[in-house]
XYZ file of C-alpha atoms in Angstrom:
779
model
C 0.000 0.000 0.000
C 2.792 2.356 0.862
C 4.577 1.567 -2.396
C 1.484 2.311 -4.457
C 0.910 5.624 -2.686
C 4.503 6.651 -3.287
C 4.237 5.851 -6.989
C 1.021 7.786 -7.257
C 2.431 10.903 -5.661
C 5.560 10.746 -7.776
C 3.469 10.473 -10.949
C 1.283 13.300 -9.816
C 4.257 15.521 -9.108
C 5.784 14.763 -12.494
C 2.562 15.620 -14.278
C 2.250 18.823 -12.305
C 5.802 19.767 -13.176
C 5.343 19.036 -16.869
C 1.973 20.799 -17.162
C 2.882 23.953 -15.371
C 0.147 25.930 -17.124
C -2.859 24.167 -18.687
C -4.563 25.353 -21.810
C -7.146 28.101 -21.291
C -10.489 28.525 -22.979
C -12.611 26.001 -24.738
C -11.423 24.296 -27.875
C -14.178 24.844 -30.399
C -13.667 24.413 -34.132
C -16.711 26.501 -34.973
C -16.518 29.211 -37.572
C -16.437 31.935 -35.024
C -13.321 30.517 -33.406
C -11.604 29.812 -36.694
C -12.373 33.307 -38.013
C -9.022 34.985 -37.679
C -9.887 38.100 -39.566
C -10.362 39.980 -36.357
C -6.737 39.085 -35.230
C -4.510 42.005 -36.106
C -0.940 40.613 -36.048
C 1.251 37.606 -35.166
C 3.602 39.157 -32.606
C 2.283 37.083 -29.725
C 3.292 33.738 -31.286
C 6.805 32.967 -32.570
C 8.746 29.935 -33.793
C 5.710 27.759 -34.327
C 6.745 24.251 -35.507
C 4.951 20.969 -35.745
C 6.618 17.628 -36.216
C 6.120 13.910 -35.689
C 7.967 11.928 -33.024
C 8.202 8.238 -32.381
C 6.311 7.551 -29.176
C 6.161 3.910 -28.222
C 6.905 2.905 -31.771
C 4.047 5.080 -33.022
C 4.223 8.332 -34.909
C 2.640 11.110 -32.922
C 2.384 14.776 -33.871
C 3.298 17.678 -31.603
C 3.521 21.434 -31.989
C 5.734 23.935 -30.120
C 6.125 27.738 -30.048
C 7.378 30.520 -27.844
C 4.977 32.776 -25.946
C 4.203 34.765 -22.848
C 3.010 33.504 -19.520
C 0.079 35.936 -19.350
C -1.295 35.031 -22.746
C -3.905 32.383 -23.467
C -3.150 30.193 -26.481
C -5.475 27.945 -28.500
C -4.209 25.334 -30.956
C -6.413 24.111 -33.804
C -5.291 21.419 -36.226
C -7.064 20.762 -39.451
C -6.631 17.663 -41.604
C -9.933 17.193 -43.440
C -11.528 18.034 -40.192
C -10.779 20.455 -37.399
C -9.484 19.396 -34.039
C -8.794 21.377 -30.909
C -5.518 20.384 -29.101
C -4.718 21.123 -25.489
C -1.456 22.937 -24.766
C 0.830 23.531 -21.771
C 3.845 25.672 -20.985
C 7.319 25.009 -19.588
C 10.220 27.455 -19.481
C 8.418 29.836 -21.846
C 7.979 27.052 -24.377
C 4.378 26.161 -25.193
C 3.914 22.537 -26.221
C 0.811 20.737 -27.375
C -0.240 17.309 -26.418
C 0.461 14.513 -28.850
C -2.141 14.038 -31.544
C -2.589 11.631 -34.449
C -2.398 12.670 -38.100
C -2.560 10.986 -41.470
C 0.879 10.888 -43.028
C -0.121 11.555 -46.629
C -2.613 14.367 -45.980
C -1.645 17.963 -45.595
C -2.003 19.343 -42.065
C -2.545 22.912 -40.929
C -2.096 24.168 -37.375
C -3.518 27.461 -36.102
C -2.462 29.187 -32.885
C -4.591 32.056 -31.581
C -3.328 34.116 -28.650
C -5.642 36.265 -26.584
C -4.814 38.554 -23.716
C -6.803 40.733 -21.365
C -4.375 43.603 -21.923
C -4.917 43.601 -25.682
C -8.385 43.944 -27.216
C -7.421 42.105 -30.407
C -5.958 38.625 -30.758
C -2.784 37.449 -32.432
C -2.647 34.637 -34.874
C -0.125 32.343 -36.624
C -0.317 29.034 -38.450
C 1.840 26.111 -39.671
C 1.291 23.874 -42.701
C 3.067 20.681 -43.847
C 2.852 17.094 -44.983
C 3.173 14.704 -41.981
C 5.361 12.221 -43.881
C 7.967 14.949 -44.214
C 7.640 16.083 -40.612
C 9.128 13.007 -38.880
C 11.889 14.186 -36.543
C 14.613 12.129 -34.811
C 16.697 13.592 -32.072
C 18.302 15.341 -30.472
C 19.895 12.640 -28.407
C 18.487 11.681 -25.065
C 21.913 11.025 -23.482
C 25.512 11.808 -24.480
C 28.782 10.707 -22.905
C 32.290 11.666 -24.062
C 35.806 10.850 -22.977
C 39.200 12.215 -23.981
C 42.344 10.112 -24.051
C 45.679 10.231 -25.916
C 44.653 13.026 -28.268
C 41.299 11.651 -29.339
C 37.691 12.151 -28.218
C 35.153 9.340 -28.060
C 31.429 10.249 -28.106
C 28.707 7.791 -27.052
C 25.079 8.739 -27.906
C 21.775 7.238 -26.736
C 18.798 8.022 -29.004
C 16.140 6.418 -26.787
C 13.137 4.936 -28.654
C 14.413 6.431 -31.905
C 17.568 4.298 -31.931
C 16.173 1.729 -34.349
C 15.295 4.439 -36.885
C 18.720 6.150 -36.791
C 21.524 4.477 -38.690
C 24.347 7.040 -38.299
C 24.914 10.408 -36.761
C 27.224 13.410 -37.245
C 29.437 15.127 -34.707
C 30.321 18.734 -35.375
C 33.244 20.087 -33.329
C 35.616 23.023 -33.103
C 38.211 24.435 -30.774
C 36.883 26.730 -28.132
C 36.622 30.401 -29.228
C 37.021 29.539 -32.922
C 34.465 29.779 -35.742
C 35.357 26.922 -38.073
C 33.400 23.721 -37.488
C 34.560 20.240 -38.459
C 32.383 17.175 -39.043
C 32.868 13.504 -38.329
C 30.289 10.835 -39.224
C 29.950 7.760 -37.083
C 30.009 4.207 -38.356
C 26.987 3.287 -36.254
C 24.296 5.019 -34.217
C 26.109 4.742 -30.875
C 29.782 5.736 -31.046
C 31.943 8.251 -32.902
C 35.682 8.877 -32.446
C 37.372 12.196 -33.175
C 41.108 11.935 -33.846
C 44.098 14.277 -33.752
C 42.825 16.686 -31.168
C 45.056 18.950 -29.131
C 44.954 17.541 -25.592
C 45.476 20.859 -23.832
C 42.613 22.689 -25.622
C 38.888 22.599 -24.849
C 36.404 21.854 -27.642
C 32.744 22.507 -28.480
C 30.583 19.883 -30.176
C 27.062 19.198 -31.457
C 25.345 16.026 -32.641
C 22.591 15.222 -35.099
C 21.350 12.119 -36.803
C 21.844 11.526 -40.502
C 18.429 12.028 -42.248
C 16.757 8.965 -43.768
C 13.287 7.736 -44.693
C 12.223 7.175 -41.104
C 13.892 10.362 -39.863
C 13.228 13.192 -42.282
C 14.288 15.888 -39.864
C 17.468 15.767 -37.696
C 17.880 18.891 -35.612
C 21.259 19.795 -34.064
C 21.710 19.315 -30.381
C 22.762 22.066 -28.069
C 26.428 23.051 -27.967
C 28.322 20.916 -25.494
C 31.582 22.138 -23.920
C 34.365 19.514 -23.690
C 37.184 20.440 -21.248
C 40.898 19.781 -21.943
C 42.392 16.361 -21.574
C 44.105 15.579 -18.250
C 47.437 14.130 -19.332
C 49.562 14.519 -16.183
C 49.368 12.641 -12.896
C 49.197 14.615 -9.652
C 52.355 14.887 -7.558
C 51.821 13.647 -3.974
C 53.537 14.508 -0.712
C 52.974 13.005 2.729
C 53.302 14.414 6.216
C 53.101 11.740 8.928
C 52.966 12.339 12.658
C 52.340 10.023 15.602
C 51.687 10.718 19.245
C 55.396 11.208 19.903
C 55.374 14.283 17.649
C 51.833 15.470 18.244
C 50.267 15.081 21.670
C 46.766 15.413 20.219
C 47.144 12.084 18.431
C 46.198 8.921 20.280
C 48.849 6.186 20.766
C 48.549 3.565 18.055
C 47.387 6.061 15.442
C 49.058 8.316 12.905
C 47.994 11.601 11.394
C 48.621 11.496 7.670
C 48.274 14.722 5.693
C 48.152 14.000 1.962
C 48.974 16.939 -0.301
C 49.107 16.997 -4.060
C 49.530 19.389 -6.948
C 48.301 19.408 -10.536
C 49.871 21.450 -13.322
C 46.635 22.402 -15.153
C 44.424 22.738 -12.116
C 41.937 24.995 -13.967
C 40.843 22.058 -16.104
C 40.143 19.879 -13.043
C 36.626 19.604 -11.677
C 37.536 17.532 -8.615
C 39.965 14.917 -7.275
C 39.299 11.327 -6.356
C 41.374 9.930 -3.446
C 41.351 6.215 -2.667
C 42.855 4.761 0.534
C 43.100 1.044 1.229
C 45.072 -1.387 3.352
C 47.865 -3.370 1.775
C 46.378 -6.472 3.392
C 43.336 -6.012 1.162
C 40.805 -5.788 3.995
C 37.731 -4.122 2.485
C 36.101 -1.000 3.812
C 32.658 0.427 3.339
C 34.161 3.774 2.448
C 37.652 4.047 1.089
C 37.227 6.718 -1.603
C 36.991 10.450 -1.114
C 36.035 13.147 -3.609
C 37.262 16.646 -2.993
C 37.924 19.856 -4.829
C 40.777 20.733 -2.492
C 44.397 19.732 -2.962
C 44.869 18.083 0.451
C 43.266 15.454 2.666
C 43.850 14.604 6.328
C 43.547 10.991 7.500
C 43.830 9.227 10.864
C 45.288 5.771 10.266
C 46.656 2.880 12.305
C 50.209 1.514 12.090
C 49.290 -0.840 9.224
C 50.599 -0.417 5.684
C 48.378 1.593 3.348
C 48.259 2.614 -0.306
C 46.916 5.960 -1.469
C 46.003 6.793 -5.059
C 44.892 10.163 -6.438
C 43.566 11.168 -9.837
C 42.153 14.382 -11.248
C 38.683 14.356 -12.848
C 36.637 16.436 -15.247
C 33.759 15.721 -17.587
C 36.136 14.574 -20.332
C 37.829 11.917 -18.254
C 40.459 11.409 -15.598
C 44.181 11.896 -15.333
C 46.690 9.083 -14.844
C 46.655 7.707 -11.329
C 49.392 8.752 -8.929
C 50.022 6.378 -6.007
C 52.078 6.468 -2.851
C 52.640 3.858 -0.124
C 52.624 4.308 3.635
C 54.866 1.720 5.286
C 53.827 -0.056 8.435
C 55.375 1.262 11.627
C 57.028 -1.836 13.044
C 59.239 0.002 15.497
C 58.796 -0.913 19.142
C 56.959 1.732 21.127
C 56.531 2.086 24.870
C 52.870 2.878 24.249
C 52.206 -0.593 22.916
C 50.336 -2.862 25.261
C 51.484 -6.340 26.243
C 50.883 -8.568 23.271
C 52.338 -12.022 22.624
C 51.958 -14.489 19.777
C 52.659 -18.198 19.766
C 52.523 -20.201 16.553
C 51.020 -23.464 17.667
C 51.036 -25.235 14.332
C 51.835 -24.756 10.726
C 48.416 -23.103 10.197
C 47.364 -21.849 13.651
C 48.477 -19.319 16.219
C 47.329 -18.003 19.584
C 47.161 -14.385 20.751
C 47.133 -12.948 24.252
C 46.926 -9.341 25.444
C 46.013 -7.279 28.494
C 42.590 -7.774 30.112
C 42.222 -4.019 30.721
C 41.209 -3.374 27.127
C 37.528 -2.518 26.947
C 37.069 -3.085 23.226
C 35.320 -6.144 21.866
C 36.178 -5.779 18.150
C 39.676 -6.647 16.999
C 41.648 -7.172 13.851
C 44.938 -9.042 13.509
C 47.407 -8.852 10.612
C 50.453 -11.031 10.031
C 53.068 -11.407 7.316
C 56.642 -12.407 6.608
C 59.086 -10.090 4.919
C 58.327 -9.858 1.226
C 54.785 -11.214 1.622
C 51.391 -9.497 1.428
C 49.862 -9.261 4.917
C 46.944 -11.517 5.799
C 44.147 -10.295 8.078
C 41.404 -11.605 10.327
C 38.802 -9.560 12.243
C 37.116 -11.136 15.275
C 34.870 -10.404 18.211
C 35.902 -11.213 21.794
C 34.014 -10.631 25.011
C 35.619 -8.350 27.539
C 36.242 -11.245 29.945
C 38.362 -13.120 27.403
C 41.685 -11.693 26.248
C 42.986 -14.693 24.364
C 42.242 -15.874 20.901
C 43.326 -18.848 18.840
C 42.938 -18.602 15.112
C 43.381 -21.028 12.278
C 44.482 -19.749 8.932
C 44.682 -21.018 5.412
C 48.291 -19.898 5.127
C 51.122 -22.247 6.123
C 53.801 -21.064 8.547
C 57.355 -21.925 7.486
C 60.236 -22.767 9.874
C 63.211 -20.372 10.216
C 61.011 -17.506 8.970
C 60.205 -14.446 11.048
C 56.560 -13.391 11.168
C 55.178 -10.017 12.190
C 51.818 -9.605 13.958
C 49.739 -6.429 14.434
C 46.731 -6.322 16.765
C 44.209 -3.511 16.158
C 41.187 -2.527 18.214
C 38.029 -1.046 16.680
C 35.330 1.093 18.293
C 32.450 -1.043 17.063
C 29.957 -3.008 19.104
C 28.057 -5.082 16.572
C 30.159 -6.136 13.616
C 33.943 -5.857 13.589
C 34.462 -5.363 9.857
C 36.136 -2.099 8.943
C 33.426 0.406 8.145
C 35.611 3.377 7.327
C 39.290 3.402 6.510
C 39.672 6.828 8.077
C 39.848 6.894 11.881
C 38.389 3.408 12.253
C 41.028 1.487 14.263
C 43.981 1.837 16.637
C 47.057 -0.384 16.799
C 47.308 -2.005 20.220
C 50.467 -4.082 19.950
C 53.179 -5.502 17.701
C 54.829 -8.910 18.047
C 57.410 -11.010 16.175
C 57.744 -14.763 16.334
C 59.154 -17.876 14.665
C 57.500 -21.175 14.072
C 60.948 -22.818 14.481
C 64.256 -21.043 15.118
C 67.611 -22.069 13.628
C 71.262 -21.007 13.794
C 72.593 -18.389 11.324
C 73.750 -19.748 7.988
C 76.056 -16.840 7.166
C 78.633 -14.755 9.016
C 78.688 -11.004 9.590
C 79.970 -9.232 6.503
C 82.318 -6.350 5.706
C 84.617 -7.022 8.661
C 87.139 -4.156 8.879
C 89.858 -3.069 11.288
C 90.113 0.666 11.941
C 92.045 3.035 14.203
C 94.986 0.695 14.788
C 97.343 1.866 17.550
C 100.055 0.195 19.631
C 97.633 -1.434 22.039
C 94.138 -1.169 20.490
C 92.065 -1.292 17.328
C 88.391 -1.030 16.348
C 86.612 -3.838 14.517
C 83.441 -3.087 12.519
C 81.009 -5.363 10.671
C 77.601 -5.433 9.025
C 74.819 -7.524 10.575
C 73.524 -10.803 9.215
C 70.415 -10.492 7.056
C 67.103 -11.581 8.511
C 66.757 -14.374 5.976
C 70.152 -15.848 6.948
C 69.720 -15.220 10.669
C 66.812 -17.736 10.969
C 66.097 -16.692 14.551
C 66.282 -13.803 17.004
C 69.837 -12.470 17.213
C 71.241 -12.814 20.743
C 74.738 -11.436 20.101
C 78.082 -11.772 18.292
C 81.177 -13.839 19.077
C 84.588 -12.273 18.373
C 87.625 -14.571 18.050
C 91.052 -12.924 18.414
C 94.172 -14.982 17.574
C 97.852 -14.148 18.226
C 100.576 -16.734 17.634
C 97.988 -19.553 17.570
C 96.581 -18.359 20.922
C 92.866 -17.779 20.424
C 90.636 -15.776 22.775
C 86.904 -15.184 22.327
C 84.289 -12.931 23.840
C 80.652 -12.017 23.166
C 79.096 -8.625 22.452
C 75.522 -7.324 22.416
C 73.386 -7.763 19.275
C 72.649 -4.039 19.058
C 76.220 -2.976 18.209
C 78.161 -3.296 14.946
C 81.610 -2.211 16.156
C 83.892 -3.091 19.064
C 87.212 -1.762 20.348
C 89.920 -4.358 20.971
C 92.145 -3.255 23.847
C 95.269 -4.417 25.741
C 97.045 -5.561 22.570
C 100.804 -6.000 22.217
C 102.622 -3.413 20.169
C 104.113 -4.412 16.818
C 102.234 -7.740 16.918
C 100.210 -9.562 14.251
C 96.596 -10.507 15.002
C 93.718 -12.083 13.135
C 90.001 -11.762 13.870
C 86.870 -13.793 13.135
C 83.196 -13.029 13.881
C 80.026 -15.066 14.125
C 76.402 -14.449 15.136
C 74.380 -16.689 17.428
C 70.677 -17.227 18.183
C 68.783 -19.406 20.635
C 69.449 -22.339 18.296
C 73.230 -21.889 18.383
C 76.189 -20.164 16.803
C 76.382 -19.542 13.076
C 79.135 -19.472 10.509
C 82.409 -17.686 11.223
C 83.702 -14.972 8.964
C 87.023 -15.166 7.134
C 90.186 -14.171 8.972
C 90.946 -10.466 9.019
C 94.624 -9.717 9.691
C 96.151 -6.597 11.201
C 99.408 -5.566 12.913
C 99.593 -3.146 15.807
C 101.934 -0.188 15.529
C 105.538 -0.332 16.888
C 106.670 1.877 19.786
C 106.739 5.505 18.933
C 109.999 7.356 18.372
C 111.219 9.713 21.111
C 111.681 13.397 20.525
C 115.509 13.068 20.532
C 115.391 10.341 17.891
C 113.193 12.512 15.750
C 115.582 15.450 16.046
C 118.622 13.305 15.182
C 116.868 11.806 12.201
C 115.877 15.253 10.992
C 119.460 16.555 11.341
C 120.950 13.585 9.460
C 118.473 13.976 6.675
C 119.204 17.707 6.501
C 122.974 17.149 6.269
C 122.562 14.580 3.515
C 120.354 16.947 1.585
C 122.860 19.808 2.067
C 125.800 17.705 0.839
C 123.910 16.583 -2.184
C 122.959 20.175 -2.934
C 126.584 21.391 -2.656
C 127.860 18.540 -4.828
C 125.377 19.198 -7.585
C 125.987 22.966 -7.335
C 129.757 22.559 -7.925
C 129.112 20.297 -10.870
C 126.713 22.794 -12.363
C 129.185 25.668 -11.837
C 132.021 23.656 -13.395
C 129.916 22.888 -16.451
C 128.831 26.506 -16.727
C 132.460 27.698 -16.562
C 133.489 25.319 -19.347
C 130.537 26.459 -21.411
C 130.944 30.218 -20.867
C 134.762 30.565 -20.404
C 136.612 27.805 -22.331
C 140.358 27.377 -21.469
C 143.033 28.384 -24.052
C 146.056 26.010 -24.282
C 149.458 27.407 -23.167
C 152.280 26.258 -25.413
C 154.692 26.643 -22.507
C 153.053 23.661 -20.886
C 153.221 21.545 -24.025
C 155.633 18.583 -23.891
C 155.920 18.626 -27.661
C 157.726 21.966 -27.812
C 159.670 21.989 -24.567
C 162.690 20.032 -25.631
C 163.969 18.498 -28.825
C 166.850 16.086 -28.622
C 168.913 14.848 -31.570
C 171.054 11.741 -31.518
C 174.077 13.790 -30.481
C 175.005 14.920 -27.028
C 172.743 17.773 -26.003
C 174.093 21.089 -24.986
C 172.820 22.958 -22.022
C 170.983 26.129 -22.817
C 171.130 28.773 -20.185
C 168.841 31.815 -20.345
C 170.470 35.200 -20.598
C 169.131 38.168 -18.761
C 167.425 40.865 -20.805
C 170.347 43.401 -20.390
C 173.071 41.156 -21.856
C 170.762 39.973 -24.595
C 170.153 43.528 -25.828
C 173.979 44.130 -26.101
C 174.496 41.220 -28.477
C 175.254 42.238 -32.029
C 173.185 41.050 -34.868
C 170.403 39.787 -32.596
C 166.978 41.325 -32.383
C 163.464 40.284 -31.604
C 163.070 38.602 -34.989
C 166.115 36.299 -34.895
C 167.218 33.214 -33.059
C 170.936 33.054 -32.146
C 172.725 29.782 -31.484
C 176.212 29.652 -29.899
C 178.260 26.581 -30.661
C 181.079 25.150 -28.562
C 183.536 22.424 -29.222
C 182.606 19.043 -27.931
C 183.737 15.589 -28.358
C 182.106 14.169 -31.388
C 180.698 10.788 -31.622
C 182.526 8.256 -33.657
C 180.007 8.700 -36.367
C 179.952 12.333 -37.454
C 177.986 13.972 -40.129
C 178.472 17.243 -41.923
C 176.418 20.129 -40.679
C 172.821 20.306 -41.798
C 171.018 23.373 -42.954
C 167.232 23.537 -42.529
C 165.054 25.600 -44.807
C 161.630 26.247 -43.287
C 159.035 27.450 -45.733
C 155.253 27.590 -45.974
C 155.152 28.168 -49.708
C 152.138 26.424 -51.218
C 154.103 25.557 -54.352
C 157.039 23.978 -52.515
C 156.737 20.360 -51.380
C 156.811 19.738 -47.698
C 160.064 17.837 -47.484
C 163.138 17.850 -45.332
C 166.544 17.369 -46.980
C 170.114 17.207 -45.683
C 172.687 19.563 -47.245
C 176.287 18.567 -46.579
C 179.109 21.221 -46.668
C 182.363 20.362 -48.453
C 184.680 20.126 -45.441
C 184.450 20.069 -41.690
C 186.472 22.850 -40.092
C 189.211 21.914 -37.715
C 189.146 24.976 -35.648
C 186.694 26.390 -33.145
C 183.685 27.697 -34.999
C 180.768 29.668 -34.058
C 177.559 29.059 -35.871
C 175.160 31.840 -36.088
C 171.778 30.934 -37.387
C 169.549 33.664 -38.496
C 165.877 32.887 -38.910
C 164.239 35.837 -40.620
C 160.586 35.631 -39.710
C 157.642 37.389 -41.176
C 154.365 37.040 -39.169
C 151.179 38.850 -39.880
C 148.186 39.098 -37.601
C 146.406 36.299 -39.376
C 149.475 34.017 -39.157
C 148.820 33.012 -42.770
C 152.323 32.311 -44.064
C 155.474 31.454 -42.214
C 158.519 31.539 -44.405
C 161.890 30.808 -42.925
C 165.320 30.832 -44.596
C 168.246 29.537 -42.789
C 171.668 31.173 -43.466
C 174.598 29.834 -41.651
C 178.013 31.481 -41.385
C 180.937 29.480 -40.240
C 184.218 31.175 -39.491
C 187.361 29.166 -38.825
C 190.220 30.550 -36.786
C 193.770 29.421 -36.741
C 194.239 30.728 -33.312
C 193.691 28.300 -30.631
C 192.680 30.894 -28.126
C 189.494 29.856 -26.637
C 188.517 33.521 -26.199
C 188.702 34.435 -29.865
C 185.635 35.913 -31.387
C 183.874 34.181 -34.147
C 183.740 35.970 -37.502
C 180.700 36.013 -39.758
C 180.819 33.457 -42.455
C 177.497 32.440 -43.879
C 176.584 28.867 -44.060
C 174.946 29.472 -47.356
C 178.325 28.900 -48.948
C 177.859 25.235 -48.083
C 174.187 25.028 -49.187
C 173.247 24.125 -52.715
C 171.234 26.548 -54.795
C 168.071 24.555 -54.629
C 166.864 23.887 -51.130
C 163.731 21.983 -50.173
C 160.815 23.772 -48.538
C 158.990 22.783 -45.380
C 155.292 23.593 -45.390
C 153.232 24.028 -42.193
C 149.581 23.167 -42.658
C 148.062 24.529 -39.471
C 148.131 27.715 -37.417
C 149.725 25.943 -34.509
C 153.103 26.398 -36.233
C 155.387 26.087 -33.287
C 154.551 22.437 -32.783
C 154.998 21.659 -36.486
C 158.335 23.503 -36.629
C 159.835 21.424 -33.910
C 158.350 18.221 -35.164
C 160.076 18.761 -38.497
C 163.275 19.898 -36.825
C 163.249 16.729 -34.769
C 162.798 14.606 -37.884
C 165.685 16.418 -39.618
C 168.005 15.943 -36.717
C 167.230 12.266 -36.526
C 167.906 11.693 -40.224
C 171.369 13.315 -40.283
C 172.517 15.662 -37.538
C 175.813 17.320 -38.383
C 175.698 20.837 -36.956
C 178.026 21.348 -33.997
C 177.129 23.917 -31.443
C 178.543 25.114 -28.260
C 176.661 25.295 -25.058
C 173.975 27.941 -25.735
C 172.011 30.113 -23.404
C 168.722 31.496 -24.660
C 166.411 34.107 -23.240
C 163.128 35.416 -24.694
C 163.569 39.095 -25.425
C 159.883 39.976 -25.662
C 157.812 37.586 -23.601
C 154.686 39.591 -24.270
C 154.753 38.807 -27.965
C 153.285 35.754 -29.625
C 155.261 32.666 -28.815
C 156.132 32.132 -32.521
C 157.583 35.633 -32.713
C 159.918 35.142 -29.745
C 163.629 35.442 -30.550
C 166.517 33.859 -28.927
C 169.972 35.402 -28.661
C 173.490 34.185 -28.063
C 174.732 34.918 -24.584
C 178.100 33.166 -24.188
C 180.833 32.060 -26.592
C 182.658 28.954 -25.602
C 186.199 29.029 -26.951
C 187.864 25.947 -28.250
C 191.664 25.385 -27.815
C 193.577 25.787 -31.076
C 193.672 22.789 -33.253
C 191.039 21.054 -31.248
C 188.360 21.442 -33.928
C 188.552 18.455 -36.133
C 186.391 15.967 -37.831
C 185.488 14.366 -34.560
C 183.947 17.519 -33.173
C 180.305 18.215 -33.837
C 177.822 20.887 -33.035
C 174.931 19.625 -30.998
C 172.123 22.185 -31.344
C 169.459 22.586 -28.677
C 166.613 25.045 -29.154
C 164.152 26.065 -26.460
C 161.042 28.158 -27.259
C 159.308 30.074 -24.479
C-alpha cells in the first residue's frame, strides 16, 4: 500500500511539473473561433513548428512555439476536419499534447493568442505534410571521454535508436568559428582523432536524415574540457603521538597533499585509501575539490592513489605507499603471539582493554599481509585462530593487533579513523642457527695497544632466529681468545694488545638455536713503539745534512759545467811537452837563459832572430856534416826535409850563427823561414877568440827543399820537423847555448833567442870528430 501511494504521488508531481500551465479557454472548431480576420498581427506567437515523433513505436504529432506567460493560447489542427488540441507551458515554451495525423494528408495548425491587456488577438499558423515532418533527435543522453589526443562520443537516441543508422558530430576548438564534421560508423559511437589535448572543444550532434527520420535537428552546444594528461604529484606528512600530543597512541595523522599542473581544467579529485592487506572498507574513496586530505590511520601499511577528474575523463593515477610502523613503542600494550602449528596461532593481550572488536594482521618479509577480524568478550583476552596460510620454519613473522570502536560487527566500516594499533609482536614457528657470518669485517684506528673492529649484521633471511649477540675470536701466535658482544652494536674496540704484533680476527652471530658461521680471517698488525723526541731530532738533522751535501755537490758540478761552457780554457804552449825540448842523436848542450840586459847588447840579434852559440865538444865516432834547414810555408814547394852537406868540416873552433828571418802577420797566414849559416874558422887556438861572420849558405846548394806548415799551430809543427831532420842526419856542432826570450809579451812564434856566451875551443882542437849539438828552447 505504501509503495502504491509513493508511486502515485511521484506520478502526480511529475505531471504537475510538466503541465505547469494548462490550456485556457474552450477548444471549439466553430466558424467563429476559426475566423481569424479579427486578429490584427502575429507578434504574440513565434517559432511555431509541428513535427512527428516516435512515441512507443508510433508516430505522434506535436507542436511547439514561444509565448508569454500571461497570454492564453489555442491550438487548432485541421486535416480534413478540425481538431482542438490542449497545450501547456514550460520554461516559456508552449507545447501541445500529442495528436494523431494521417501521413499523406496535408495538415494545418492554427495558434490564436488572446490577452486581457490587448483587445485584439494574435494569430499564426503552420502547414506541412506529416510524412515529411518526422523528426529524430536530439539525443536523449551523451557521454564523451578524452584520451591520448582523441575524443570518443557515445550517444543514446532512446526509442528512436532503431530508426537512426548514423549520426554526425560537429566540433571546433573553443573560441574559434570553423566547425569540423565527423560521421559515425553506427548510431552509438563516434571517435574524433588528432585533437590537441590541452585545448577545450565545443561539439554538437545530429542524426543523418533517412526515410524514417526526415528531420534531424542539431543538439545544443556541449563544452568539452581539456584532456588531463599529467598525474598529480603527492607529498605526505606523517605524525604520531610522539610528535603530536593530540594524536592517540597507536594512530598516525597522515596529511596527503598533491599538486596538478593544469588545475583549472580539473573539476575535482578522487582519493582512494586502502590497506595493503586487502581488507575491504565500506568507504575508502573520497572526492574533494581541495588539494589536500587529512587521514587518521593505524600503524598498518596503506596505499593511497589520487587522480584528477573532469567531464572529459580522468588523469593518470598517482600512487604512494605508507609503510607499516614496526618500530617498538613504549605505548604498545602487552601482546604475545605463539605459533602453535603450521596453520594456527594463539594471541594474548592485556585484560584491561575494553574493546570487543579486533583485527589481527600477520606477514613475513616480502609477503602481502593476511588479516582476520574477530569479536571477543571483555572477559576473554585470548584468541586462537586457524588460517589457510602455512607457517614456514626459520622464517620471522610479524603480527599487528588492532582494536576497533564497534559493538556489533567488527568489519572495517571506514578506513579513516576506524582502528587503533594495540600491539606488535614477532615470532618464529621454528628457530635455527645463522647460515652466514657477519659481513664487511674491517679493522680501523689501529694503535700500539688497540684497534676497532666493525662489521655489518647478518640479514634476517640468513639469521633464521632472534639475534642474541656476536662472538669475536682474536688470535695471536695460535693463541685464540673469544668474547661475546651485544646484538645491538656493529663495532667493538679491541684493547690491551701488544705493540708491533700480528693478530687475526673472526666473527660469528648466534641465536637461541646456536652459533652460526664464522667470517674469514681479518689480519692486522699493531703499531711499533713511537719514536722519542731526541730520535726525531737526530733523524731530521741527518736527513738535513745529507740533503745539504747533495745540494753542494750538484751545485759545484753545475758551476764547473757553466764555466766550461761560458769561459773555455786556451792552451798554453809553454806547458806543451811537444815543444819543450827536442833532442837529436848527439850529445845535447845545455841552454842557459840570458838576462834581458846582456841579450840587448848582443850584435846582430833582435826580436826577430834566433841566435845559437856553438862550442867544441867531443864528437861521436860517427859524425855527419852540418845540416842546414830551410823552413818554408810556400804552397808551391813540397813539404820535405833534406840534408845539405858542406864540403869540409872545419878543424878549428867555430861559431855558428843561425839567423831565422821571420815574417808574421796578424792572421798568421804564411810562415817563411830561410836559414843562413856562417861558419868562421880561426887558426888561433885561443878559446877567447871571437867568431867571424861566415854564412853557411856557402855550403848550401842553390836549390833547397821547402817545409810547409799546414796549421796555425806552427810552433809544434816547426819542432816536429826539426826533430825529424836531426834524426835523419845531424851534423851541426854547437857550443853550449844560453837562450832568453827578449819579448815575452809577444806571440810565442815571434819570440827570438839570442846568443849569450861564446865557448872558446883550444887551437887545433876542432877536427872531424867535433860536432855541433844544437838545442833550441822556445818560451
